[in-house]
């Protein structure tokens, strides 16, 4: 009996040792498995399902497991983490409860919210009457509302700080924008609103005098103006330049980088899909492309009349042209800045920009004479700038000599730059709002204290 117990105990000890060795082997030498279909850029908490559910566009061949940035990503992540940490520390000093509501009453509001702020909207249906979203940047809590149901006087205003996004490009839009400003003026006068900033899609000739009377500098109530196009009003103090962005009114999506976008050979040297106006530089561009069969190297599709909306097929063709071309030709229209520039960046296709000032009152601002496209140039946009389309054949000849590996690096550089461009704008926008609105709050509080102090001195009893 004693011998049986001894053998039983020895057996149990042996089993325990074997199990321990097995467990240790798996802990130290076993392979860690990644979830199927996950990629380094989508391993955040609920990131992939959420983006898919929001209808974000993935211009990829599918859900390959990949890391498009390879070694570059480590250095970039380290730099981004360090910079973000410094910004976060700086921006969260004090009370982190500064609330701002954005009223999106122009399509450019969607570029601000979905592309620059990387925010989401509920419901995801773009035809919904009311859509809203929330985001936190630094110490600021943003909320965003948009849709046909956002009408003056028909929704509750429960914030002190508002950014109003308006379209002032043409006469009919100006009338509509003015009604919104008059509504906001009444809110400020009745102390239901303390601070207002405006993001304005300005006139393409930079004729925006209609908004002058509403600016605080002229006795109005609009403290800050973020304006699109190279307005001579831009001063870096209360008037700032804002990018045109992509054509969200045509449902151009937020584009996610993919393996194929970065690494695949693109069959076309360049692309141009757009409207060609008579006696314009676009007509000159078409003449250049037809010389020596250059148009056969590029994806070219033109029309003679501008169309405000895209069909599903035309939008798909346009996006495919961007994805399959190394360069995107960006001739001027009424203004030098066009949606095509930012849409090309989204797909890693280098914009070839016609760098001339168009007719009108744009350019030569008080802080920069490097117009046109002073915002993009000030942030070192890695584009190809040309003054005349006669330079294009030489550009394309050089393009033929560039090997795929060099093009891959160039695509990475463009996509990195565009991401940093949007991140920088988000932080600038937030810092400007915080410094202006909070500073004005302190000034008002100081004046109230002074008045109270004066009252106490006059009535010592």
Coordinates of C-alpha atoms in Angstrom, one line a residue, residues 280-285 287-288 291 329-332 352-357 384-395:
X280 CA -8.9 78.9 -71.1
X281 CA -5.6 77.5 -70.0
X282 CA -7.4 74.1 -69.9
X283 CA -7.9 74.3 -73.7
X284 CA -4.1 75.0 -74.0
X285 CA -3.5 72.0 -71.8
X287 CA -3.6 71.1 -77.1
X288 CA -0.3 70.2 -75.4
X291 CA 1.1 66.7 -79.3
X329 CA -3.0 67.6 -63.8
X330 CA -4.5 70.6 -62.0
X331 CA -5.2 73.5 -64.3
X332 CA -6.7 76.7 -63.0
X352 CA 0.9 69.1 -61.2
X353 CA -0.4 72.6 -60.4
X354 CA -0.7 75.5 -62.7
X355 CA 0.9 78.2 -60.5
X356 CA -0.6 81.4 -61.8
X357 CA -2.9 84.0 -60.2
X384 CA 5.0 70.0 -59.1
X385 CA 4.3 73.7 -59.8
X386 CA 4.5 75.0 -63.4
X387 CA 3.8 78.4 -64.8
X388 CA 2.9 77.3 -68.4
X389 CA 1.5 74.0 -69.7
X390 CA 4.3 74.1 -72.3
X391 CA 6.5 72.8 -69.4
X392 CA 4.4 69.6 -69.2
X393 CA 6.2 67.5 -71.9
X394 CA 9.5 67.9 -70.1
X395 CA 7.8 66.9 -66.8

